[in-house]
Structures are given as structure tokens and as C-alpha cells.
Short mmCIF file of C-alpha atoms in Angstrom, two decimals:
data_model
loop_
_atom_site.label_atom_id
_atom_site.label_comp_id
_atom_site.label_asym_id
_atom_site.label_seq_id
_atom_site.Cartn_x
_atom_site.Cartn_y
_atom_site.Cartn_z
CA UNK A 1 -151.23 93.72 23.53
CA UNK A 2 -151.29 97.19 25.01
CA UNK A 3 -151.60 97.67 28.74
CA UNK A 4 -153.84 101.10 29.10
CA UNK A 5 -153.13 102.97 32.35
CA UNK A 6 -156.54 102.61 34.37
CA UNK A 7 -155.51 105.24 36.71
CA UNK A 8 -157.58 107.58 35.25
CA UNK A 9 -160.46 105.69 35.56
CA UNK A 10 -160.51 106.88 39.82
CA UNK A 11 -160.10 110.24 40.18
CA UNK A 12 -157.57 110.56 43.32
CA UNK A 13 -158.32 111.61 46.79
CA UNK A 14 -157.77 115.56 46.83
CA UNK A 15 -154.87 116.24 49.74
CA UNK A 16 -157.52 117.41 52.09
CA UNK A 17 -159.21 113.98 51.96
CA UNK A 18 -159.14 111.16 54.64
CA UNK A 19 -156.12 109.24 52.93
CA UNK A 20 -155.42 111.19 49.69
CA UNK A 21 -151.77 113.12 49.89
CA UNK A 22 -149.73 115.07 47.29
CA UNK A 23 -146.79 111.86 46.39
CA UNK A 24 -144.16 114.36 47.00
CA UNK A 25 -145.84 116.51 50.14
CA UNK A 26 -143.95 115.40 53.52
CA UNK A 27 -145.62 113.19 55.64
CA UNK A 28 -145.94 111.77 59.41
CA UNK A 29 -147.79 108.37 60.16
CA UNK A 30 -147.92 105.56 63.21
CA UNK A 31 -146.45 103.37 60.57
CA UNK A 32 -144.58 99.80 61.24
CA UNK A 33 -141.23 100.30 62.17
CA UNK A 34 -139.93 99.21 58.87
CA UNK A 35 -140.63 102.79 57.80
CA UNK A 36 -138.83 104.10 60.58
CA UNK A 37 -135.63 102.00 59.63
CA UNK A 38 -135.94 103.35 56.06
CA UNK A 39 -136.15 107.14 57.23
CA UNK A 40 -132.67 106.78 59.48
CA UNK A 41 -131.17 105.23 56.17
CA UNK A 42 -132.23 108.34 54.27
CA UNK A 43 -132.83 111.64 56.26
CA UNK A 44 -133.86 113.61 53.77
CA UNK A 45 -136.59 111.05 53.14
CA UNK A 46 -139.88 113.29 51.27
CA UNK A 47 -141.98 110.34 53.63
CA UNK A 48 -141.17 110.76 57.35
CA UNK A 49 -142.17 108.06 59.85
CA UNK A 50 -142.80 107.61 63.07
CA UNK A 51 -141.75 104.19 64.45
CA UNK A 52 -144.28 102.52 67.49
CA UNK A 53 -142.25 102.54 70.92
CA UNK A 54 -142.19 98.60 70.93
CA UNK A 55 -139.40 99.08 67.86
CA UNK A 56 -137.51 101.62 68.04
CA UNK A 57 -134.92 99.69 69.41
CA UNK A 58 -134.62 97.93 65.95
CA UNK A 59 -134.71 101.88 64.34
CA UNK A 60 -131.85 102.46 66.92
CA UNK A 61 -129.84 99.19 65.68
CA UNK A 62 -130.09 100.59 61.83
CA UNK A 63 -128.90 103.82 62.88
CA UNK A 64 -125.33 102.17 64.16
CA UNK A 65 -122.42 100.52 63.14
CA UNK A 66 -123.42 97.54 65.12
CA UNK A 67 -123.13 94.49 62.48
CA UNK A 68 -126.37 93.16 60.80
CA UNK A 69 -127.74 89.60 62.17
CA UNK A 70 -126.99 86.78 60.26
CA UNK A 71 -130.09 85.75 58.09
CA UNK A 72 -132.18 83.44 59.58
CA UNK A 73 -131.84 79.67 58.05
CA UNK A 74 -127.91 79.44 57.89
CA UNK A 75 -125.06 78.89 59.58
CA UNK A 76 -121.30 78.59 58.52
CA UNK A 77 -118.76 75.87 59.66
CA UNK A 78 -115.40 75.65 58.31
CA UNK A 79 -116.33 77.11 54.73
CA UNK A 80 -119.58 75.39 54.82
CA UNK A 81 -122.82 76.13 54.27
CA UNK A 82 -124.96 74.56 56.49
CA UNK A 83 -129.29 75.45 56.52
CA UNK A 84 -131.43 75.13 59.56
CA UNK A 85 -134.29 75.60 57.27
CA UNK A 86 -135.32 78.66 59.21
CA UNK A 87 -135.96 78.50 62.94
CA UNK A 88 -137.97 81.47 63.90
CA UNK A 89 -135.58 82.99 65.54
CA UNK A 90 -135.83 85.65 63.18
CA UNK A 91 -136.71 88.84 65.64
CA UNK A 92 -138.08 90.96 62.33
CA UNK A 93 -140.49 88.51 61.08
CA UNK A 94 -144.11 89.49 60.94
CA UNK A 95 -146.58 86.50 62.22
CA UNK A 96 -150.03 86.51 63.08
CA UNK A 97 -150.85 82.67 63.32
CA UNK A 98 -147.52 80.17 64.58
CA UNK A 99 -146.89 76.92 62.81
CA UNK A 100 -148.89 75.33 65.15
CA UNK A 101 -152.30 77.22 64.20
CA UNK A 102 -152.45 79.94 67.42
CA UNK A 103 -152.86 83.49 66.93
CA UNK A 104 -150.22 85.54 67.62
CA UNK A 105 -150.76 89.28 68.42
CA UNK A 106 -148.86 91.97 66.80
CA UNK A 107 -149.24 96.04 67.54
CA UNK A 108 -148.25 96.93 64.25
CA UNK A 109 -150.39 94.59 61.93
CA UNK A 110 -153.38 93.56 64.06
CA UNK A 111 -155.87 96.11 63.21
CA UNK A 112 -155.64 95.17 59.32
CA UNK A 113 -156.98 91.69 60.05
CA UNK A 114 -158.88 92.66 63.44
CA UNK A 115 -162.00 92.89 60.99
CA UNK A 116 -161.96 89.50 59.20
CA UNK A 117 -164.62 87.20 59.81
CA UNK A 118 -165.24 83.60 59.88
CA UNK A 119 -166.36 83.69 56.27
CA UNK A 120 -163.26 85.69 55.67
CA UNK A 121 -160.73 83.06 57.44
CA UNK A 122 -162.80 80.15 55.73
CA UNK A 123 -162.75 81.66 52.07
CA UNK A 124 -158.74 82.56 52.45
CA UNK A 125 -158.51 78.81 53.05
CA UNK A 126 -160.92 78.03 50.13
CA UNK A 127 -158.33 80.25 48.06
CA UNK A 128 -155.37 77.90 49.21
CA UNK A 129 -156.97 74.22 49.28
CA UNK A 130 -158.33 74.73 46.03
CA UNK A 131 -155.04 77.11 44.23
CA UNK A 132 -153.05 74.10 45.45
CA UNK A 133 -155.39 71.84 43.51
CA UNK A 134 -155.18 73.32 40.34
CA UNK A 135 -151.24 73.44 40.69
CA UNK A 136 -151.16 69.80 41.16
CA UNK A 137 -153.79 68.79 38.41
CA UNK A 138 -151.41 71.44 35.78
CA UNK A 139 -148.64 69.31 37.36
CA UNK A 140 -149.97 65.79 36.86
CA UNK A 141 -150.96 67.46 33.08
CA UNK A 142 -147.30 68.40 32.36
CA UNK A 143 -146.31 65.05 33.28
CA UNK A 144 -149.06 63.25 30.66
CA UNK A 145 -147.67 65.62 27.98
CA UNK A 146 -150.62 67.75 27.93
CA UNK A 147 -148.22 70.38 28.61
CA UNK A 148 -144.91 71.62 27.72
CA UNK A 149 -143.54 72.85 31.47
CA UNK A 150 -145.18 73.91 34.54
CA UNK A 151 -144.11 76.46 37.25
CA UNK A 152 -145.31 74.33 40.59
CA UNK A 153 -146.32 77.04 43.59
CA UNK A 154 -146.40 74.18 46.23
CA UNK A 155 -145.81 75.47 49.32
CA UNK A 156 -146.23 79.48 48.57
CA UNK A 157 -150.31 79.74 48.90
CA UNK A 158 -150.44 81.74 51.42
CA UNK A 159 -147.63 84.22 50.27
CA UNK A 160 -149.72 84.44 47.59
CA UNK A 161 -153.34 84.43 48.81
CA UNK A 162 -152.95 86.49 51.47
CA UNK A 163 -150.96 89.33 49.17
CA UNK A 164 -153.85 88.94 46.50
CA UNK A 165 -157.03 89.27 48.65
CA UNK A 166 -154.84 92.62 50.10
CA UNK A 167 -154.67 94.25 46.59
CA UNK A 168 -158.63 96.68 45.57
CA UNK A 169 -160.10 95.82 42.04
CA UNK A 170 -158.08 99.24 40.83
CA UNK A 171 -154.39 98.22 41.80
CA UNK A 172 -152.99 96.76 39.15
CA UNK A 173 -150.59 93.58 39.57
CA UNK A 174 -147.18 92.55 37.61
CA UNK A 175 -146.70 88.76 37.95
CA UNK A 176 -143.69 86.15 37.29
CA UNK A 177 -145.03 83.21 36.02
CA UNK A 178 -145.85 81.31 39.38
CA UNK A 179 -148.67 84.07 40.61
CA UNK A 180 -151.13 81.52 40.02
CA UNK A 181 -152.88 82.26 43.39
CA UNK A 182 -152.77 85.53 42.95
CA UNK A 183 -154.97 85.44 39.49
CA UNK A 184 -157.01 83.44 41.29
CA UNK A 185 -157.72 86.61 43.53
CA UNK A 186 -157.54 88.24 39.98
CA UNK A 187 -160.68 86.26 39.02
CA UNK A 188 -158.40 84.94 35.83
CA UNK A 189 -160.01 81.67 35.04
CA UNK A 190 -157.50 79.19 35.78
CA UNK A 191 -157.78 77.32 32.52
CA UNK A 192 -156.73 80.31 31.08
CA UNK A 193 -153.35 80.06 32.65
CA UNK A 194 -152.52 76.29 31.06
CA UNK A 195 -152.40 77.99 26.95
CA UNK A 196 -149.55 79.56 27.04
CA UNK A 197 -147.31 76.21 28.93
CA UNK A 198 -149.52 74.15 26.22
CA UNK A 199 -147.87 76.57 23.65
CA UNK A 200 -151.52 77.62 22.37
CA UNK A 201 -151.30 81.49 23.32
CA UNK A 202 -149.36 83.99 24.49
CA UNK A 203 -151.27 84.42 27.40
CA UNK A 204 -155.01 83.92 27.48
CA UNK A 205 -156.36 86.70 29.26
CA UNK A 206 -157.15 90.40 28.42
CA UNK A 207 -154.66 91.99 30.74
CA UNK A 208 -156.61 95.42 31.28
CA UNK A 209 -159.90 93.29 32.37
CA UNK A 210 -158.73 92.25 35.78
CA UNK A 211 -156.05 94.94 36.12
CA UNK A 212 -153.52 91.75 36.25
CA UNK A 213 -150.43 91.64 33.38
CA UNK A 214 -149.55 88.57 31.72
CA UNK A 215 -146.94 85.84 32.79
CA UNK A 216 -143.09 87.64 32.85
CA UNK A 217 -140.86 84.48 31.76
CA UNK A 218 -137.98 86.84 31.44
CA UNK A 219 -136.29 87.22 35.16
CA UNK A 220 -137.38 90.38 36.96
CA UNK A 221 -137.77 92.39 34.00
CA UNK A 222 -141.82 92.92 35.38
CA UNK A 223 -140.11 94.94 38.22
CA UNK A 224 -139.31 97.76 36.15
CA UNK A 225 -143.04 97.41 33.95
CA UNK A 226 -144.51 97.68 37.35
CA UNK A 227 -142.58 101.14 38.50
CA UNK A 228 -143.10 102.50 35.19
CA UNK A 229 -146.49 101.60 35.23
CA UNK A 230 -147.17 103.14 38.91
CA UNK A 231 -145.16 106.41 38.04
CA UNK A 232 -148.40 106.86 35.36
CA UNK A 233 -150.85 106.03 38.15
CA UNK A 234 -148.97 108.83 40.12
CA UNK A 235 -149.04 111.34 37.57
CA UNK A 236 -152.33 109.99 36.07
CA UNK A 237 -153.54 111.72 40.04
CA UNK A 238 -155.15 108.02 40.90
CA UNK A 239 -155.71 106.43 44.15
CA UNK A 240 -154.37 103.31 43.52
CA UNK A 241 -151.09 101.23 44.17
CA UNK A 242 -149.04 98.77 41.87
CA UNK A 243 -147.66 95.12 43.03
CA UNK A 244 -144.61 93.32 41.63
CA UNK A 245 -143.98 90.09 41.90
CA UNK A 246 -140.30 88.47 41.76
CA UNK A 247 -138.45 85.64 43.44
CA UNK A 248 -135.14 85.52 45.53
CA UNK A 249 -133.48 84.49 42.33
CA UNK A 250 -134.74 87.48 40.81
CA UNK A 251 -133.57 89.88 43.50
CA UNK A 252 -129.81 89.76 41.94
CA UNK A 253 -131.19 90.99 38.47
CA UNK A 254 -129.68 94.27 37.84
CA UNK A 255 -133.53 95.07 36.59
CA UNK A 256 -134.64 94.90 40.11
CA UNK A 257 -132.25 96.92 41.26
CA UNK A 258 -133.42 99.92 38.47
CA UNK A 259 -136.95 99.83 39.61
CA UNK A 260 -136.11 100.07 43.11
CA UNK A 261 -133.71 103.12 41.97
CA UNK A 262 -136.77 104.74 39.71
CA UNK A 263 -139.54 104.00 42.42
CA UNK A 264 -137.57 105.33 44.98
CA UNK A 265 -136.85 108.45 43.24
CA UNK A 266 -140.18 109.10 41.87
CA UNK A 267 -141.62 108.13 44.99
CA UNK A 268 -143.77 105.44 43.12
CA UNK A 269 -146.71 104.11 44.70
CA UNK A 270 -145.77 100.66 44.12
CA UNK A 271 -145.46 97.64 46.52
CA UNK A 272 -142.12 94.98 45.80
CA UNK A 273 -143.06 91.72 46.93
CA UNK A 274 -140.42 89.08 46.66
CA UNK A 275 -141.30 85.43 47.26
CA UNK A 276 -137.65 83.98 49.22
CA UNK A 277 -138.65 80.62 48.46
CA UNK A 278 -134.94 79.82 49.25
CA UNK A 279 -133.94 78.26 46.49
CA UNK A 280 -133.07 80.04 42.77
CA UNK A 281 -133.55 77.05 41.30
CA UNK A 282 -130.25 75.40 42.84
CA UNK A 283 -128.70 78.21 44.21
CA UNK A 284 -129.51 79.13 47.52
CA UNK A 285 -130.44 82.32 48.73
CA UNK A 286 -127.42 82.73 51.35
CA UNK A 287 -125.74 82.38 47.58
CA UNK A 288 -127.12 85.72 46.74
CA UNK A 289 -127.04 87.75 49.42
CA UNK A 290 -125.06 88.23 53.00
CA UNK A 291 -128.31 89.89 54.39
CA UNK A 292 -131.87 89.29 54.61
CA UNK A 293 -133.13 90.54 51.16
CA UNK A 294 -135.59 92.91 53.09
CA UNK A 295 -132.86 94.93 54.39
CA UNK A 296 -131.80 95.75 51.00
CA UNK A 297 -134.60 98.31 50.55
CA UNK A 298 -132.71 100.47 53.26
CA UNK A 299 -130.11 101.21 50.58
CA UNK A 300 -132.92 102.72 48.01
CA UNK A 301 -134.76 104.46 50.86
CA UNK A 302 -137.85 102.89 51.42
CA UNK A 303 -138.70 100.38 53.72
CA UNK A 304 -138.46 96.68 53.79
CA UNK A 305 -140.28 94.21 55.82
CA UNK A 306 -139.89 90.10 56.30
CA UNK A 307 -143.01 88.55 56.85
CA UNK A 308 -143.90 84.92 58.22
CA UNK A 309 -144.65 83.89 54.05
CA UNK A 310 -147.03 81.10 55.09
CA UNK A 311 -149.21 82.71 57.47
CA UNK A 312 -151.44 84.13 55.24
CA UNK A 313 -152.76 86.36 58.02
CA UNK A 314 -149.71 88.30 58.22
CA UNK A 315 -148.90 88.38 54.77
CA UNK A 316 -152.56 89.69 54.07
CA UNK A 317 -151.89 92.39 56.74
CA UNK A 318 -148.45 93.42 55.70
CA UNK A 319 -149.67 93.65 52.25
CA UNK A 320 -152.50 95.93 53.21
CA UNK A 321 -150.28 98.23 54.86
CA UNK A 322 -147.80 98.52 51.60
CA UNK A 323 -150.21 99.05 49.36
CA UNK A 324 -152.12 101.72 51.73
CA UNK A 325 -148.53 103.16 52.03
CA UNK A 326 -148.44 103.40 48.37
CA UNK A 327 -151.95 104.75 47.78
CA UNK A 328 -151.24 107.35 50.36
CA UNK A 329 -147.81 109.24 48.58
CA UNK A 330 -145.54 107.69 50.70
CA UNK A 331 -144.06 105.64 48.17
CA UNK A 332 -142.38 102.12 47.16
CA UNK A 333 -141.88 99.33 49.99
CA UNK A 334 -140.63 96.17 49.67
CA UNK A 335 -141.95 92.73 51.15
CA UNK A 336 -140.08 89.52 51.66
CA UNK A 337 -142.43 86.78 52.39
CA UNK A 338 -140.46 84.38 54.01
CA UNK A 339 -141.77 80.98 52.29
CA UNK A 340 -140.48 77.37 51.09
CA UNK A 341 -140.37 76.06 47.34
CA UNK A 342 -141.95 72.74 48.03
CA UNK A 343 -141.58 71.03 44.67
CA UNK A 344 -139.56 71.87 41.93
CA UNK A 345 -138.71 74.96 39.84
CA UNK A 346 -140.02 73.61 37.13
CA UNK A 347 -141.54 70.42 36.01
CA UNK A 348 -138.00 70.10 34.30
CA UNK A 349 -136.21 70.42 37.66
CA UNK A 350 -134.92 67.69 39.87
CA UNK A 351 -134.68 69.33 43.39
CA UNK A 352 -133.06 65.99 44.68
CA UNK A 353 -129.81 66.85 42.71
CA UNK A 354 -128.79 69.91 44.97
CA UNK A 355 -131.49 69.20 48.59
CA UNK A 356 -131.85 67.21 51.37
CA UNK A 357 -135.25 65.52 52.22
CA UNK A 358 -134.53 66.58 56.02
CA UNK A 359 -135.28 70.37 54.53
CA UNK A 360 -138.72 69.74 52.90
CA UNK A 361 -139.81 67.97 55.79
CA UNK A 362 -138.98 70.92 58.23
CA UNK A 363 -140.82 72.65 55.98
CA UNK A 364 -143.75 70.79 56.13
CA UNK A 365 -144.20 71.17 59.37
CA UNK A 366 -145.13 74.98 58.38
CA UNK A 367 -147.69 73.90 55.90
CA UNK A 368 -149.89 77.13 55.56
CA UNK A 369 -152.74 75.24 54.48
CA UNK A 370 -152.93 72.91 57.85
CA UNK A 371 -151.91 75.77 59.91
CA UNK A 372 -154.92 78.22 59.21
CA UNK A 373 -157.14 74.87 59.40
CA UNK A 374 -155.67 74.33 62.58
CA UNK A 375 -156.67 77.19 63.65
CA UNK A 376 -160.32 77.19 62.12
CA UNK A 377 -161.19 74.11 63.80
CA UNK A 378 -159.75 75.32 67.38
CA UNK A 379 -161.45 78.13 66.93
CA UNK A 380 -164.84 76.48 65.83
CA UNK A 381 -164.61 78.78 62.60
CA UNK A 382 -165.31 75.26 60.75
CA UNK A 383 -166.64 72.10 61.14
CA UNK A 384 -166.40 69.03 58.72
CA UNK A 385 -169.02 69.82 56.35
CA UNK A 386 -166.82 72.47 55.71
CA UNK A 387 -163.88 70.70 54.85
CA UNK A 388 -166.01 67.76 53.32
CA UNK A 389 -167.97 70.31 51.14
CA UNK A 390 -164.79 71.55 49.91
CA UNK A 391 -163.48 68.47 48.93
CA UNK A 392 -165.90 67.86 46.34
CA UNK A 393 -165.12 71.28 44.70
CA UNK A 394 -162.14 70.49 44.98
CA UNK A 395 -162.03 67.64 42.61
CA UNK A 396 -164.81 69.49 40.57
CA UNK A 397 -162.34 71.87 39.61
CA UNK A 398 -159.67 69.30 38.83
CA UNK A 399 -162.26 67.48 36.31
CA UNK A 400 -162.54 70.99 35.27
CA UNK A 401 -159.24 72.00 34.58
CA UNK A 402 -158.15 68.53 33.11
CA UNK A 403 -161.64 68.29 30.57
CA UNK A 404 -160.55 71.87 29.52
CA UNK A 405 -156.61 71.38 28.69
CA UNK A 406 -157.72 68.36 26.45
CA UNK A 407 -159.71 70.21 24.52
CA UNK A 408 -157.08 72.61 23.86
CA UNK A 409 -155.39 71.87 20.14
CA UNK A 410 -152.16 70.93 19.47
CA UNK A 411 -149.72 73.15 19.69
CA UNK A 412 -148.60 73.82 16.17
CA UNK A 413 -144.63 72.61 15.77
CA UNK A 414 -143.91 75.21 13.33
CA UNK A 415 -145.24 78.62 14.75
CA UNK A 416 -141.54 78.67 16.17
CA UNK A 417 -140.58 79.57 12.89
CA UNK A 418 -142.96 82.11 11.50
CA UNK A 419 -142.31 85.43 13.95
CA UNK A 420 -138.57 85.44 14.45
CA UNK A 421 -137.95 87.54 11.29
CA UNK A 422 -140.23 90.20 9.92
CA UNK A 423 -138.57 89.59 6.41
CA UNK A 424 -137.90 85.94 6.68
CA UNK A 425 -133.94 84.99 7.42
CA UNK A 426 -132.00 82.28 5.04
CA UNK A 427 -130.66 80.22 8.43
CA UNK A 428 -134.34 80.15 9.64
CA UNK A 429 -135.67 78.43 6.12
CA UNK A 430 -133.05 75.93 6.20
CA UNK A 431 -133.93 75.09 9.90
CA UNK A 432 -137.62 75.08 9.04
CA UNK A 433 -136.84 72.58 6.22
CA UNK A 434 -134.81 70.15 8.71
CA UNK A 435 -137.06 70.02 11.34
CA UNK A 436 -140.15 69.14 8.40
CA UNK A 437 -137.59 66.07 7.44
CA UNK A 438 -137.61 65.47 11.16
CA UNK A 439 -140.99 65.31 11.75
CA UNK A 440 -141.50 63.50 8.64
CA UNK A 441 -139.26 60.88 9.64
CA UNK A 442 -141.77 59.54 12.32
CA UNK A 443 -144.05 58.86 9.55
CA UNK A 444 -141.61 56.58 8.15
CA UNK A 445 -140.48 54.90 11.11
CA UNK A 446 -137.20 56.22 10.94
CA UNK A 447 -137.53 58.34 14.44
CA UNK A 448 -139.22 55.43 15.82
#
């Protein structure tokens, strides 16, 4: 299917305009002191910055030769790896709302929530309660053989939620294949996510509709569709931003490392937003990296930035500020939102093998789903009719999704067979013909 550019479709600001700048036409903002870090990496930085005066002390620090922190989450003993799950103690993470549900303030990011109300706070935790449902109903389906693998996003809602609601109807997003909260900011039906893992599509959805591509099953290779994709926009003159999304694991592809080359070249207007849900499958992230993935952006020239991933406050706020960044000429960023993998990679994963329990259940203690309610019910943003009423659609949309993949057909066995040559292929007629015997055997109770 053919992705057209919908960047023409807004005419961009002119340069005299409130927002609207020439991508390549220098440039001085108030912005986070991310951008700051990113301009003493790169002097001669087309996108200058000016840091507020509660950070330049970390600008100073990224200036020097004094030795990075050590990521937050590990420590090393004797050759050993040992996680402390992540402690907070992070300086450089962004966080509006504590694990404990109170509201944090922060200079930099404040003003892009400052507006929400309690309709606002209540629907982002509509988004999450009922995203989580439909991961565990397509879950619970996987497991009944209604469908051939699932891609669980327990635990990442708010990463995902609060980075969604951020994007405009004309950004266009670049998922993996665990974005299912984001299309659910996409509008994407959420039955239409469950053909493709019941091996009855290729996707489901017209891509160019909701201005949201289709599930990337090959590793990081959306990175580089998004920064092609947003050096059209830029050229195309529209005001609009791209977002890529990509997991830790991801962040060692050597496609990931193009796009950020490209994007930071072509000063794309395109927002990186890596999900560090720890784990690449079993390989942890201290596995990949000796420093906090957001401080790899330094080395491209744009900035990074580690954000609290299940506060969906401050990943809503941090996201608005990318993609304004973006939609403004002052090119790529990239966003590390600092989550937790509940479940497994996939329903074919067995996270026992290479966890402890003891991590999980630090983790749970982070929920981002009990923290924001936490904080709606101290704040009297929500009472129990609330939660009660959302219940109900809750398991409304569960029937829903369920009723919807069993009516789905049968995958058919041997569509496998029919695209892999244009021209047909000798090996792949005898392979056709064993699997037939296979299958036939059933009937004869010899695969009994």
C-alpha cells in the first residue's frame, strides 16, 4: 500500500508567523535544557538554544570531561550485574506526578499540561484502563488459539497514551508493533489490530486515513521510514512533525543509528521516541549500552531527554515539546520514556527464564494506571461512578473485541506459499506438497 505524503495537505506557517520558521534559518528559544546539552555537543548547531538557569549546571557537566553517571537501575559487583529496578535517583528524569499520585512541579514542562482539565486527566485515564483491557482480552485470545502471537504492552500505557494524545491529527506516526495505545489515540479500531496476529491481513487499516503506518515487525527499520518520511513534510513546506516508535532493543540497530544520522543532517522535523522497557527480550538494557540511551542523541546533535515513562503527564508534556520543536525547524529530538515491560515480549516468551519476581513487583509499585487514579481521587477529579461507569465499558469492549476476532476466518495454511516467488520456485512446490500430506494426515489420524 502506498503511504502519500499529507504534508501538502497544510500549507506551512510563513517564517514571519507565530511558530512557522525556515528548517534551516538559526534559531533562539527558552527551550528544556536538553537542547542546551545538544548545542555544546555541536557548536555549529543550525538550532541554537538557550538552556533555563535551573540547568545549566547539567549544560556545564556535558561541556566537560567529567565522566557520565552511571544509568539509573544498575549497579556492578565483582563482574556482576546487579538491577535496582530504577530508584529515582535519576537527576535527568522528567516527572510531573510521583509514584505515589502527587504532582510534582517542573519549570521546563509545566506550562504544556498547566491547561488540562479534569475531563482531560479523566479521559487520559479512560485511554489507559481501557488500552490495557484490550491488551489483555488479545492476550487471553492468543492463548485460546484465536491468534497466532501477541505483542503484550502491560505496563507501557502511559508511555504510550500520553505520547499519542501529544501528537495533532496532521503528524503522522511510525509504529513497532506494540503502539497499540497509541492507535488508540489514532482512532484505529482496535479489532483492526488482531488480523494481521490472526494471519488474516497485512494490516487492517488504511494507513493514510489516520496519518498512522502499519505494524513494523522488522526491528527499527520504521526509524528510517519515519525520517524519510519527515524530510518530505520538510520540503513538502508543512507544519507538521513525524513520531517514531522503537524499543531499547531496537536502539542497537544500525537502522536507528542512519535515521538519527539523516534527521540530524537534514534537520528533520521528526520526534525519536524509544520505549526502555528494560528488557530486549532477555537482554537487558545495561547489555546494550554503558549510558542512558538519551544521551546518545548528543553524538548526532540533537537533543535527548529521559522522561518518568509512566507518568503520563510528563510524557504528554515532553512529547508536546518535541514535536513543537519539530514543527518549528529546529529539528529531530529524541525521547526515552523510562518504562517497565510488565509481561512478556511476546505471548511466545517466558520472562521467568532470564527475571526475578522481586523486579516486576518494584515495578508495580509504579503502576501508571493507579498512580494518575491516585491522584484523581485526591484531587476530587473523580468519584466512583467514574470508575464504576468505566468498568462496564470496560468489559463492553472486551465482549467487543472477543465477538469480533471469532468472526474473523481462518487463516488460510497455504497463503505462506503463494507470494514468495513471482514465478513460482521448484523447492517451494515440493514444500507446498509436504505440508498438504501433513495436513492431510490429521484427517487420517496419523497426526493425531
Amino acid at each position: 500500500m502506498t503511504v502519500e505524503s499529507t504534508a501538502a495537505r497544510k500549507p506551512r506557517r510563513s517564517a514571519g508567523s507565530k511558530t512557522g520558521t525556515s528548517r534551516t534559518t538559526a534559531k533562539t528559544t527558552d527551550a528544556p535544557a536538553a537542547d542546551a546539552q545538544a548545542t555544546a555537543a555541536r557548536p555549529d548547531t543550525a538550532a541554537t538554544t538557550k538552556a533555563p538557569a535551573a540547568k545549566r549546571a547539567t549544560t556545564k557537566r556535558a561541556a566537560t570531561k567529567k565522566p557520565a553517571a552511571k544509568p539509573a537501575g544498575t549497579a556492578r559487583t565483582a563482574g556482576t550485574t546487579v538491577r535496582t529496578t530504577g530508584t529515582g535517583a535519576d537527576p535527568d528524569l522528567v516527572q510531573l506526578l510521583t509514584p505515589e499520585g502527587k504532582r510534582v512541579k517542573n519549570a521546563d514542562y509545566d506550562h504544556y499540561v498547566a491547561a488540562l482539565t479534569p475531563d482531560d486527566l479523566r479521559g487520559l485515564y479512560r485511554d489507559m484502563v481501557l488500552t490495557r483491557r484490550f491488551d489483555a482480552e488479545a492476550t487471553s485470545l492468543q492463548r485460546q488459539g484465536e491468534l497466532g502471537l501477541w505483542a503484550s504492552l502491560l505496563g507501557q500505557e502511559a508511555a504510550q497514551i500520553g505520547s499519542g494524545r501529544a501528537t495533532r491529527p496532521d503528524d503522522y506516526v511510525f509504529p513497532t508493533y506494540r503502539e497499540h495505545g497509541v492507535a488508540w489515540c489514532r482512532d484505529i479500531d482496535p479489532t483492526n489490530l488482531l488480523g494481521m496476529f490472526r494471519g488474516v491481513n497485512n494490516g487492517g487499516w488504511d494507513p493514510n486515513s489516520n496519518n498512522f503506518h502499519l505494524y513494523t515487525i522488522v526491528i527499527g527499520s520504521q526509524t528510517l521510514h519515519a525520517t524519510g518520511y519527515a524530510m518530505g513534510v520538510a520540503k513538502d513546506g508543512a507544519d507538521s512533525a513525524v513520531i517514531a516508535y522503537f524499543g531499547d532493543g531496537a536502539s542497537s540497530q544500525g537502522d536507528v543509528a542512519e535515521s538519527f544520522t539523516f534527521a540530524s543532517v537534514y534537520n528533520a522535523p521528526v520526534v525519536f521516541f524509544c520505549q526502555n522497557n528494560q528488557w530486549a527480550i532477555s537482554e537487558p538494557t545495561e547489555r546494550q549500552t554503558r549510558v542512558p540511551l538519551y544521551q546518545r542523541a548528543q553524538g548526532y546533535g540533537f537533543p535527548g531527554v529521559r522522561v518518568d515513562g509512566n507518568d503520563v503527564l510528563a510524557v504528554l508534556a515532553v512529547t508536546k515539546w518535541a514535536l513543537e520543536r519539530a514543527r518549528s525547524g529546529e529539528g529531530p529530538t529524541l525521547v526515552e520514556a523510562y518504562t517497565y515491560r510488565m509481561g512478556a515480549h511476546t505471548t511466545s516468551d517466558d520472562p521467568t527464564r532470564y527475571r526475578h519476581d522481586d523486579e516486576r513487583a518494584a515495578w508495580e509499585a509504579k503502576d501508571p494506571i493507579a498512580r494518575l487514579r491516585t491522584y484523581l481521587e485526591s484531587s476530587n477529579h473523580a468519584d466512583e461512578g467514574f470508575f464504576a461507569e468505566l468498568e462496564v465499558e470496560s468489559e463492553a469492549l472486551g465482549r467487543r473485541v472477543r465477538e469480533a476476532v471469532r468472526a474473523m476466518p481462518d487463516p488460510d495454511p497455504f497463503a505462506i506459499f503463494e507470494h514468495t516467488y513471482a514465478d513460482g520456485h521448484a523447492l517451494v512446490d515440493e514444500e507446498r506438497a509436504q505440508f498438504a500430506a501433513y495436513q492431510a494426515s490429521f484427517a487420517d489420524g496419523e497426526g493425531a
